[in-house]
mmCIF file of C-alpha atoms in Angstrom:
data_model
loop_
_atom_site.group_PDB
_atom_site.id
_atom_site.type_symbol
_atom_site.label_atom_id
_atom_site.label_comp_id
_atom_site.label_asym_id
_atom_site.label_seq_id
_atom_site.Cartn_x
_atom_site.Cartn_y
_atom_site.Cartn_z
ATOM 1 C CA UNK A 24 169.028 135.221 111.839
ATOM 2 C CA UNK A 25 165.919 134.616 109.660
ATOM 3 C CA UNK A 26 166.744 136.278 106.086
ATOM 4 C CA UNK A 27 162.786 135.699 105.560
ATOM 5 C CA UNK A 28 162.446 138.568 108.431
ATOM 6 C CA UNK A 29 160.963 142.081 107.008
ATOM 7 C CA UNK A 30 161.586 145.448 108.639
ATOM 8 C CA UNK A 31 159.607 148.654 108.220
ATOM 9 C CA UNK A 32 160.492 152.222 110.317
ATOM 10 C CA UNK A 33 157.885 154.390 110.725
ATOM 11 C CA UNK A 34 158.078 158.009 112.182
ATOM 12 C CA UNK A 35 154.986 159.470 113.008
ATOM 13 C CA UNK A 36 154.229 163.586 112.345
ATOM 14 C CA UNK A 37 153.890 166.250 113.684
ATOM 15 C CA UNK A 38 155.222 165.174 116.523
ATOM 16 C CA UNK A 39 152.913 165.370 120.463
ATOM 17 C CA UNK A 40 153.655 163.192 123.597
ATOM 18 C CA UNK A 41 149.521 162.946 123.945
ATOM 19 C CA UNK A 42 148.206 161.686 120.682
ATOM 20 C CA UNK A 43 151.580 159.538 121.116
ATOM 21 C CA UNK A 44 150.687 158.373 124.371
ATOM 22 C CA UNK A 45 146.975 157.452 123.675
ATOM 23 C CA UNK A 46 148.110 155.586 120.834
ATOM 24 C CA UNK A 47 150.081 153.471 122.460
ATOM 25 C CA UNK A 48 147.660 152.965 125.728
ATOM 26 C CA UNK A 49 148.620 152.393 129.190
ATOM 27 C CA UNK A 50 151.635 149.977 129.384
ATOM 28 C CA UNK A 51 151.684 150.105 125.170
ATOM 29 C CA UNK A 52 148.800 148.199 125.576
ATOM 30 C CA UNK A 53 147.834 148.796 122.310
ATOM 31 C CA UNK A 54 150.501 148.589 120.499
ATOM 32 C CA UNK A 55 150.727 145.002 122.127
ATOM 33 C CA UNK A 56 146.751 144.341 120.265
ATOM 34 C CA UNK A 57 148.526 144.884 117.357
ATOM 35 C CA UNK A 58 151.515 142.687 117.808
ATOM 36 C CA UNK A 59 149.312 139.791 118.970
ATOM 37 C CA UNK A 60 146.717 139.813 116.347
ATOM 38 C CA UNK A 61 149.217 140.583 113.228
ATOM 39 C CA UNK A 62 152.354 138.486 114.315
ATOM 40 C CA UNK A 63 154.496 141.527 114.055
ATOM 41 C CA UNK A 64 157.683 143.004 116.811
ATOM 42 C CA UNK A 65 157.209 146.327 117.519
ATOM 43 C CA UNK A 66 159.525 148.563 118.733
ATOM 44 C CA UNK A 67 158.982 152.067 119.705
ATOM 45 C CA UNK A 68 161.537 155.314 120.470
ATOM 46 C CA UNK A 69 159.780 158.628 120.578
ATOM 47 C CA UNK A 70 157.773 158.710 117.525
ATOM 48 C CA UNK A 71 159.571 156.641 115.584
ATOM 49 C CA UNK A 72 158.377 152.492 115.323
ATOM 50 C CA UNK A 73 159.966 149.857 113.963
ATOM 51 C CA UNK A 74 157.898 146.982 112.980
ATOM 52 C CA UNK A 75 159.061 143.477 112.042
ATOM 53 C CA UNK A 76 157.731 140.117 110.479
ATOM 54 C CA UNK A 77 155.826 139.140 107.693
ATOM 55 C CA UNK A 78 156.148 141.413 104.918
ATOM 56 C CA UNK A 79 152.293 141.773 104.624
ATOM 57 C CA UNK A 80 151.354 141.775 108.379
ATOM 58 C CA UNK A 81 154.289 144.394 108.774
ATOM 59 C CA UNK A 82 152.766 146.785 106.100
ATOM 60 C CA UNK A 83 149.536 146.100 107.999
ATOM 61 C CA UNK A 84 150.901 146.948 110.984
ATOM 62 C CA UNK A 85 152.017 150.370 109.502
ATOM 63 C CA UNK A 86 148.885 151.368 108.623
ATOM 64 C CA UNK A 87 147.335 150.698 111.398
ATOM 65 C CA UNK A 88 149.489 152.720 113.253
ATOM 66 C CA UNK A 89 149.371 155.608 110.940
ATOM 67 C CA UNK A 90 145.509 155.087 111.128
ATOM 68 C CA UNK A 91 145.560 155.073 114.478
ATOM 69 C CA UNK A 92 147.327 158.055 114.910
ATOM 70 C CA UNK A 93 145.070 160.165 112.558
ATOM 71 C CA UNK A 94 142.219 159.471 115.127
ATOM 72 C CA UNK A 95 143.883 161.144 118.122
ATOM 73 C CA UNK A 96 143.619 164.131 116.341
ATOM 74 C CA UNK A 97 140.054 164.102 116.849
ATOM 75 C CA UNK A 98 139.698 161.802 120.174
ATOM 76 C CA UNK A 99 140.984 162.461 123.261
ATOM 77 C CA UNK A 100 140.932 158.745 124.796
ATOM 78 C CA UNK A 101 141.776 155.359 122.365
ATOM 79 C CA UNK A 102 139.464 152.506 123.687
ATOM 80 C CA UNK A 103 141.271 148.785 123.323
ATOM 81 C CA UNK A 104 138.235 148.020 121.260
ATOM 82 C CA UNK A 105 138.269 151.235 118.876
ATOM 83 C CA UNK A 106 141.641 149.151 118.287
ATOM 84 C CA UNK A 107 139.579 145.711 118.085
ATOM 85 C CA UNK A 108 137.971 147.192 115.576
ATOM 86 C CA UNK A 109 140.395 148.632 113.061
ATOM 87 C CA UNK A 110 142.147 145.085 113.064
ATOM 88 C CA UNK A 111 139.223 143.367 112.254
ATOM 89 C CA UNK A 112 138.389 145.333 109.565
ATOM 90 C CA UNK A 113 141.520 145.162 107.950
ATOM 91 C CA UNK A 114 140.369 141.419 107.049
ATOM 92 C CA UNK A 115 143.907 140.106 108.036
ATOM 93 C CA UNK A 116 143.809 135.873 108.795
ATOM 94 C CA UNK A 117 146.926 135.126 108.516
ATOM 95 C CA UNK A 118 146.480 131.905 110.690
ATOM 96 C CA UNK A 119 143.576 130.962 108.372
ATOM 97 C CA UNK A 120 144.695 129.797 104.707
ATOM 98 C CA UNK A 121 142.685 128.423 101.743
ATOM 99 C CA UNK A 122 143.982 125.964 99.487
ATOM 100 C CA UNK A 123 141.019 125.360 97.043
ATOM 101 C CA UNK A 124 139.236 122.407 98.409
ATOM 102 C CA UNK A 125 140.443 122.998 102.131
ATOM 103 C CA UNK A 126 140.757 125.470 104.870
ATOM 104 C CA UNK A 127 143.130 125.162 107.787
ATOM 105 C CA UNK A 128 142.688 126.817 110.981
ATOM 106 C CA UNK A 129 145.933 127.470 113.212
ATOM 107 C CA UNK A 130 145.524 127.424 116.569
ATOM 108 C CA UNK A 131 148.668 127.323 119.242
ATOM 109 C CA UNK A 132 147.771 124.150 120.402
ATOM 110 C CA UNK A 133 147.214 122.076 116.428
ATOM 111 C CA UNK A 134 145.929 122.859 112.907
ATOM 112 C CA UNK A 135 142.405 122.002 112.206
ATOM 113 C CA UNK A 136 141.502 121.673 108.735
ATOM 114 C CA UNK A 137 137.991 121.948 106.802
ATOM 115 C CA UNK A 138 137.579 119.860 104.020
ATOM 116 C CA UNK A 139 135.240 119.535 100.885
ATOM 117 C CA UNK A 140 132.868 122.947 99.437
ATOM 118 C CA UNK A 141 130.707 122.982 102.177
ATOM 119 C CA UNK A 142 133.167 123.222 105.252
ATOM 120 C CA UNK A 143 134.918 125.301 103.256
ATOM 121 C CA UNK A 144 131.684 127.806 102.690
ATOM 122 C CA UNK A 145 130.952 126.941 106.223
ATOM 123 C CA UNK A 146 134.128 128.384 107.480
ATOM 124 C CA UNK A 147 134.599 131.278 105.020
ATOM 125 C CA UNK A 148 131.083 132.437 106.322
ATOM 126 C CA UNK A 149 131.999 132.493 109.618
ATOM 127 C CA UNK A 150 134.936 134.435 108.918
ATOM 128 C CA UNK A 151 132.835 137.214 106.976
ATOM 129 C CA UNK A 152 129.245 136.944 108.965
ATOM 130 C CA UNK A 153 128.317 137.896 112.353
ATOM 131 C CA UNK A 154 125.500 135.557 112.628
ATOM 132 C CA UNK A 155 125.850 132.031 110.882
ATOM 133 C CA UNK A 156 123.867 128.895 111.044
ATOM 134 C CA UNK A 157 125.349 125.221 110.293
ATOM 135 C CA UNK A 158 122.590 122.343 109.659
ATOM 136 C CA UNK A 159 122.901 119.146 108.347
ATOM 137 C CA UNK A 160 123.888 115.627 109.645
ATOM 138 C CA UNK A 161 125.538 114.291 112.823
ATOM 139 C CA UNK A 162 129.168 113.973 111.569
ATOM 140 C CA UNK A 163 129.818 116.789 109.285
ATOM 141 C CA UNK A 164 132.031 119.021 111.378
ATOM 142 C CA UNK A 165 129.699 121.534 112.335
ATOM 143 C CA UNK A 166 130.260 122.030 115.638
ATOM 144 C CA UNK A 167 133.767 121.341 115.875
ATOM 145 C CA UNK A 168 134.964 123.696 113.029
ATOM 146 C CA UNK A 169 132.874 126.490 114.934
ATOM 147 C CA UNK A 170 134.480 125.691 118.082
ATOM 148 C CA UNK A 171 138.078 125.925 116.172
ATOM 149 C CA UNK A 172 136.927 129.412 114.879
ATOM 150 C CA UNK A 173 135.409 130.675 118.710
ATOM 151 C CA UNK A 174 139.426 129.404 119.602
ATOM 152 C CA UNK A 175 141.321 131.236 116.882
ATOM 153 C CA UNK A 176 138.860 134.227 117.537
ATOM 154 C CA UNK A 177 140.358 134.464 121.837
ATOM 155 C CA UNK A 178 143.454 133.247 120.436
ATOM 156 C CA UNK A 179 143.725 136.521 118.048
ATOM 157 C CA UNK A 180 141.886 138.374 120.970
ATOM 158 C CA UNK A 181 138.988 138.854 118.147
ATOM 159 C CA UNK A 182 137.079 138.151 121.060
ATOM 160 C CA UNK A 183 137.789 138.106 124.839
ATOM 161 C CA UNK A 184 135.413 135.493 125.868
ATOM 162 C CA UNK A 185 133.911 132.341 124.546
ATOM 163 C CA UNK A 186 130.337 131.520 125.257
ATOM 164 C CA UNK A 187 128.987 127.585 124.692
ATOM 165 C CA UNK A 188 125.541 127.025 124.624
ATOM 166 C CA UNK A 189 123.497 123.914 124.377
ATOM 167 C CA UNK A 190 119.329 123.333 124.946
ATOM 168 C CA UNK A 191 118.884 121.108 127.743
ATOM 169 C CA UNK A 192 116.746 117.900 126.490
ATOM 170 C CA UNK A 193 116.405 114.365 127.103
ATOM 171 C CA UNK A 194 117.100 112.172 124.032
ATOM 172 C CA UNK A 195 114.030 110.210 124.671
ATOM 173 C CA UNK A 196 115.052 109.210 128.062
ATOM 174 C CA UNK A 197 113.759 110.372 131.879
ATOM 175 C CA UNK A 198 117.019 110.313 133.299
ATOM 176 C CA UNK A 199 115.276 111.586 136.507
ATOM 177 C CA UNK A 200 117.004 112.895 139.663
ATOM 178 C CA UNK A 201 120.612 113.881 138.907
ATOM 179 C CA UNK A 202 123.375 114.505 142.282
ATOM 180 C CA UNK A 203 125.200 117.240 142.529
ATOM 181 C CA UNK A 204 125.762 121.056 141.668
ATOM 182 C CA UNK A 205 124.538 122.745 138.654
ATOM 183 C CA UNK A 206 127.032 122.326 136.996
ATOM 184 C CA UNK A 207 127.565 118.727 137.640
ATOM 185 C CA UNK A 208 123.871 118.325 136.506
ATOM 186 C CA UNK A 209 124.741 119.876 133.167
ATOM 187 C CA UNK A 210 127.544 118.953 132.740
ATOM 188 C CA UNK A 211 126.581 115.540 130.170
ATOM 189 C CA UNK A 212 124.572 117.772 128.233
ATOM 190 C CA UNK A 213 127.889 120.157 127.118
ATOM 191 C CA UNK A 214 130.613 116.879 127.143
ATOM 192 C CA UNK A 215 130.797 117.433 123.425
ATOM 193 C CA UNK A 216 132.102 121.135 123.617
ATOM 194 C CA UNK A 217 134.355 119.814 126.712
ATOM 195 C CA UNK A 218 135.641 117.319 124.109
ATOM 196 C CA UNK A 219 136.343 120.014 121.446
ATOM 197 C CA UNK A 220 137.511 122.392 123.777
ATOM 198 C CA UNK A 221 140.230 120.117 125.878
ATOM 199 C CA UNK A 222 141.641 119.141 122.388
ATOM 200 C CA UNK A 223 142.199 122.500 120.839
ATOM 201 C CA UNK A 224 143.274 124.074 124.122
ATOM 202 C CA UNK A 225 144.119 121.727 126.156
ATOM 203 C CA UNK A 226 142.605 120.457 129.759
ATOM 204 C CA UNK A 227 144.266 122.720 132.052
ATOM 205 C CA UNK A 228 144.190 125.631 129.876
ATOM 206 C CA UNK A 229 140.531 125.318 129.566
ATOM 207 C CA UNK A 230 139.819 124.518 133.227
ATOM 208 C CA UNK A 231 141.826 127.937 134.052
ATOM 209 C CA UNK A 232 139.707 130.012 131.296
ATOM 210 C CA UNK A 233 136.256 128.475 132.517
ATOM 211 C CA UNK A 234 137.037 129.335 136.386
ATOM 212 C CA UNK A 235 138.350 133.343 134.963
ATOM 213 C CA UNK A 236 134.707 133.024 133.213
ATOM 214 C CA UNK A 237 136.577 133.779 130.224
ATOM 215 C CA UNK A 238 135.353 130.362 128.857
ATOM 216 C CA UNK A 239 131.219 129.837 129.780
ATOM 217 C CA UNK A 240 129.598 126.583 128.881
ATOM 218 C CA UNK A 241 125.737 127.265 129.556
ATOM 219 C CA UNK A 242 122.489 125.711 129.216
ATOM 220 C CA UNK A 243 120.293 127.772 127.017
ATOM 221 C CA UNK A 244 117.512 128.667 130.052
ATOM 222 C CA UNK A 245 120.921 130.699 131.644
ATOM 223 C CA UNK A 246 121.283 133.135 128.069
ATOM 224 C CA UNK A 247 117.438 134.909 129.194
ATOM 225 C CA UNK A 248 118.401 138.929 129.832
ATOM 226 C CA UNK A 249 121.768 138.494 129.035
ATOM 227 C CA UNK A 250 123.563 141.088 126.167
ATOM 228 C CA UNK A 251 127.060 139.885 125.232
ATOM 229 C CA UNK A 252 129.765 142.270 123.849
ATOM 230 C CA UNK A 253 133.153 140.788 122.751
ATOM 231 C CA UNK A 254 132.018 137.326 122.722
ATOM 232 C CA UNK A 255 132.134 134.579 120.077
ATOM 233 C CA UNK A 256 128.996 132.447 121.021
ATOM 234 C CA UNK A 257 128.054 129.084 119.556
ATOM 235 C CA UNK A 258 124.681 127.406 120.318
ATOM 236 C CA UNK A 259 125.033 123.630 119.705
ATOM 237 C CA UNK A 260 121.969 121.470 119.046
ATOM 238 C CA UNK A 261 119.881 124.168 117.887
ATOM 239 C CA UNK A 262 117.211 121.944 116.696
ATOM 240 C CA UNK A 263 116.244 121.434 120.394
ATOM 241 C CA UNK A 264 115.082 124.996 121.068
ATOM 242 C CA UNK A 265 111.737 125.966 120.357
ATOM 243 C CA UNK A 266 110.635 128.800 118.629
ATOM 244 C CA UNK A 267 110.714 131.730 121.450
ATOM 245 C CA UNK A 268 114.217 130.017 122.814
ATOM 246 C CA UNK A 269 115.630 130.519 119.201
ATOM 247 C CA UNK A 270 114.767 134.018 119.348
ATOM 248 C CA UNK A 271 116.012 134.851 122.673
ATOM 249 C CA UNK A 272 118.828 133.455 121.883
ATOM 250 C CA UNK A 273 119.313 135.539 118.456
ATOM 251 C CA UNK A 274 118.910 138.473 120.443
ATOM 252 C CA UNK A 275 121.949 138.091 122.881
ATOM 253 C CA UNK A 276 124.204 139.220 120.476
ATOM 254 C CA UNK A 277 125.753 142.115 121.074
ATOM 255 C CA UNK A 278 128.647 145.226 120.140
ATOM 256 C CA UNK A 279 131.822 143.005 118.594
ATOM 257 C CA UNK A 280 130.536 139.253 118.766
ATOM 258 C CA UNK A 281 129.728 136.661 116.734
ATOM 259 C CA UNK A 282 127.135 134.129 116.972
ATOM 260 C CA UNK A 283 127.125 130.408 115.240
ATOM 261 C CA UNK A 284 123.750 127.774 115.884
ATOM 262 C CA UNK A 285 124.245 124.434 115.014
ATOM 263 C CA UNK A 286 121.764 121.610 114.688
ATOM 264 C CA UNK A 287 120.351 118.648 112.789
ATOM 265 C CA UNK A 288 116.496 119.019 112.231
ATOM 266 C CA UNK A 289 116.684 115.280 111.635
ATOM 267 C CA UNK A 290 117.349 114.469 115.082
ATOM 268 C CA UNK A 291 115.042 116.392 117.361
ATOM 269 C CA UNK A 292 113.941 115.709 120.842
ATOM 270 C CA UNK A 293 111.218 118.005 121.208
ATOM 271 C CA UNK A 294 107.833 115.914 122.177
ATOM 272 C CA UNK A 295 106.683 118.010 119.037
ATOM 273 C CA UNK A 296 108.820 118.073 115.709
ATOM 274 C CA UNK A 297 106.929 121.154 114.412
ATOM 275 C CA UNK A 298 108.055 123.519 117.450
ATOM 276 C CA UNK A 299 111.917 123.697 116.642
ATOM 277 C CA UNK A 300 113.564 126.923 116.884
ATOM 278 C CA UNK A 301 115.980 125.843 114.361
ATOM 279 C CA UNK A 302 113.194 125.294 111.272
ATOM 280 C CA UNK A 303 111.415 127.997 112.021
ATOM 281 C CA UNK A 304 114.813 130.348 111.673
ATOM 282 C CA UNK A 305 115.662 129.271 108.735
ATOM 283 C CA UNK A 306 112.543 129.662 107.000
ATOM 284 C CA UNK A 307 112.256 133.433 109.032
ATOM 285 C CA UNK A 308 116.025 134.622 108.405
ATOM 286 C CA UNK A 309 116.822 132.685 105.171
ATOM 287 C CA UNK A 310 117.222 136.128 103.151
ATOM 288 C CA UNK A 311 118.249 138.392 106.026
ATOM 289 C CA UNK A 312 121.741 140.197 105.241
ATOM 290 C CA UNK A 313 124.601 139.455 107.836
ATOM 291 C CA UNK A 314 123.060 135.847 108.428
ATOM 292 C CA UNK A 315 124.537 133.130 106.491
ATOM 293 C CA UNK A 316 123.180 129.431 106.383
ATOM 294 C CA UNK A 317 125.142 126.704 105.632
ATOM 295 C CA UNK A 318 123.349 123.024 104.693
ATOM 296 C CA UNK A 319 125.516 119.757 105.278
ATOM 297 C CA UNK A 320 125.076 117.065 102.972
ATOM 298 C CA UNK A 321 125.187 113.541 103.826
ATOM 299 C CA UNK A 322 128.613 113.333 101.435
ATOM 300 C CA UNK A 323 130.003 115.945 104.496
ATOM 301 C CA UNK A 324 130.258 113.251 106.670
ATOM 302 C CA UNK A 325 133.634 113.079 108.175
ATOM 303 C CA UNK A 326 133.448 110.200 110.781
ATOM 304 C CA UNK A 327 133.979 106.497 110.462
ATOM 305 C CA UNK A 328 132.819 105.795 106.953
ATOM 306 C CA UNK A 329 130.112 103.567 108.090
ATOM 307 C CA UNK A 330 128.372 106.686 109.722
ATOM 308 C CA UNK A 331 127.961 107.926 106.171
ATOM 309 C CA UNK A 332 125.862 104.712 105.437
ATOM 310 C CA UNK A 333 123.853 104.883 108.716
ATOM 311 C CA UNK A 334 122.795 108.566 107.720
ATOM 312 C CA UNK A 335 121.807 107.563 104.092
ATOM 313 C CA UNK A 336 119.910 105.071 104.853
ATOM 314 C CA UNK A 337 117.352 106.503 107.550
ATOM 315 C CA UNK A 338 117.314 109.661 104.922
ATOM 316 C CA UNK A 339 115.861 106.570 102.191
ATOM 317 C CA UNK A 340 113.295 105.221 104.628
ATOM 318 C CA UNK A 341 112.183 108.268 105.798
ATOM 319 C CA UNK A 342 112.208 109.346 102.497
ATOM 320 C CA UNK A 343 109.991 106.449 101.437
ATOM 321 C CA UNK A 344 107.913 106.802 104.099
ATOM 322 C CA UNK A 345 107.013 110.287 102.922
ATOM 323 C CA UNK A 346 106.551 109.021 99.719
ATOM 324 C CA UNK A 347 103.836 106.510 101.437
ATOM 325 C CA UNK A 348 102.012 108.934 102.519
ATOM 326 C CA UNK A 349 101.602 111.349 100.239
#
């Protein structure tokens, strides 16, 4: 028996089987929500709940339920995501910890930790933003740590679906004719958020949540007239959109999701510098509320050590190149 266990009973008043009923859902569906995205046992007789786990989840649970049960005075039907809703804005992240100078992530599968102020910012802005931006150098853990947080968000069921997104661009080659499907045409361009994905999920577990569509991986043209509700979408290599892309893309977002654009405005591919999607946001939505930007550093890097040293020194010759021609 775990002695660390913490039990609550709760008995709801005045008593009705309807408010009771559409509090629980069809099939206590959710009251399940609640046990999934807190880490708390419920069980239920009549009116009367009892609610185990951690002490603080379990006294979130409670109130959520009390909540919950104030509003079907008032509502005749609960929706799943009125439910969404009230967990998320209790703030709860009980799989995400701070420690100072790192973050971790917990995910089923591992623990992914963000190290250093900026991952750390990076990841706490996530958290608290809808829309968030991550720029800076190849290396620094931008798109993997929003990747982790798009997995902890279905994992919680924050979200129910995870959209991937990358511009479709030759890195300064004509690669030509390609065989195959769509999908096996496109599917180079996305390898990195295959990578990410198969090691925080897991290969089969991915395969079976891209063929339910509950997983997309997209090339940006496929985002044009689409509004997404309930999704936690992540456009990689954001410095490879131009300007209208960018904003079509900004404008997908819809009712419960979040949105995170990566890029490196170091390393675009466009045959002209001055038409990335990515600059021109950040110089457009820099002091917009509900956007947060986050800018990498060199120091970020987190690969082999002698990436570090690559990055620093084209930022010195370009920087001395500027310098030439000024």
């Amino acid at each position: 028996m775990n002695t660390l266990l913490y039990s609550e009973i709760l008995t709801l008043s005045p008593e009705d089987n309807h408010r009771l009923f559409t509090l629980c859902g069809k099939l206590n569906e959710h009251l399940k929500l609640i046990e999934n995205r807190l880490g708390v046992l419920i069980k239920q007789r009549g009116h009367t709940f009892s609610v185990s786990g951690d002490r603080a989840a379990v006294e979130q649970a409670c109130v959520t339920i009390n909540h919950l049960y104030r509003e079907t005075e008032t509502v005749h039907t609960l929706e799943p995501r009125e439910v969404h809703l009230h967990l998320q804005a209790l703030g709860r992240r009980s799989s995400i910890t701070s420690h100072g100078d790192h973050m971790e992530i917990r995910l089923k599968k591992e623990l992914i930790t963000a190290r250093g102020e900026n991952q750390v910012h990076y990841l706490q802005s996530i958290l608290q933003n809808d829309m968030n931006f991550g720029i800076g150098p190849a290396g620094t853990g931008k798109t993997y740590l929003a990747v982790a947080c798009a997995v902890h968000a279905l994992e919680t069921e924050r979200v129910s679906r995870l959209i991937l997104v990358r511009p479709i661009v030759e890195a300064g080659e004509k690669l030509g004719f390609l065989p195959g499907d769509i999908a096996q045409k496109v599917h180079p361009y996305l390898r990195p958020l295959y990578d990410a994905l198969y090691e925080m999920m897991g290969f089969e577990k991915v395969n079976q949540m891209i063929e339910k569509d509950i997983i997309e991986l997209l090339p940006l043209a496929y985002m044009r007239g689409r509004s997404l509700n309930d999704s936690f979408i992540i456009l990689d290599e954001g410095q490879n959109t131009t300007v209208e892309q960018m904003k079509m893309f900004l404008t997908r977002i819809g009712f419960n999701s979040k949105a995170v654009i990566t890029g490196d405005v170091t390393q675009i591919d466009l045959t002209n510098r001055r038409d990335s999607g990515l600059v021109h946001a950040s110089e457009v939505l820099k002091n917009l509320p509900g956007i947060s930007f986050t800018q990498f550093q060199v120091s970020d890097v987190v690969r082999h050590p002698l990436v570090q040293k690559i990055v620093e020194a084209y930022e010195k010759h370009e920087n001395r190149n500027a310098d030439k021609q000024k």
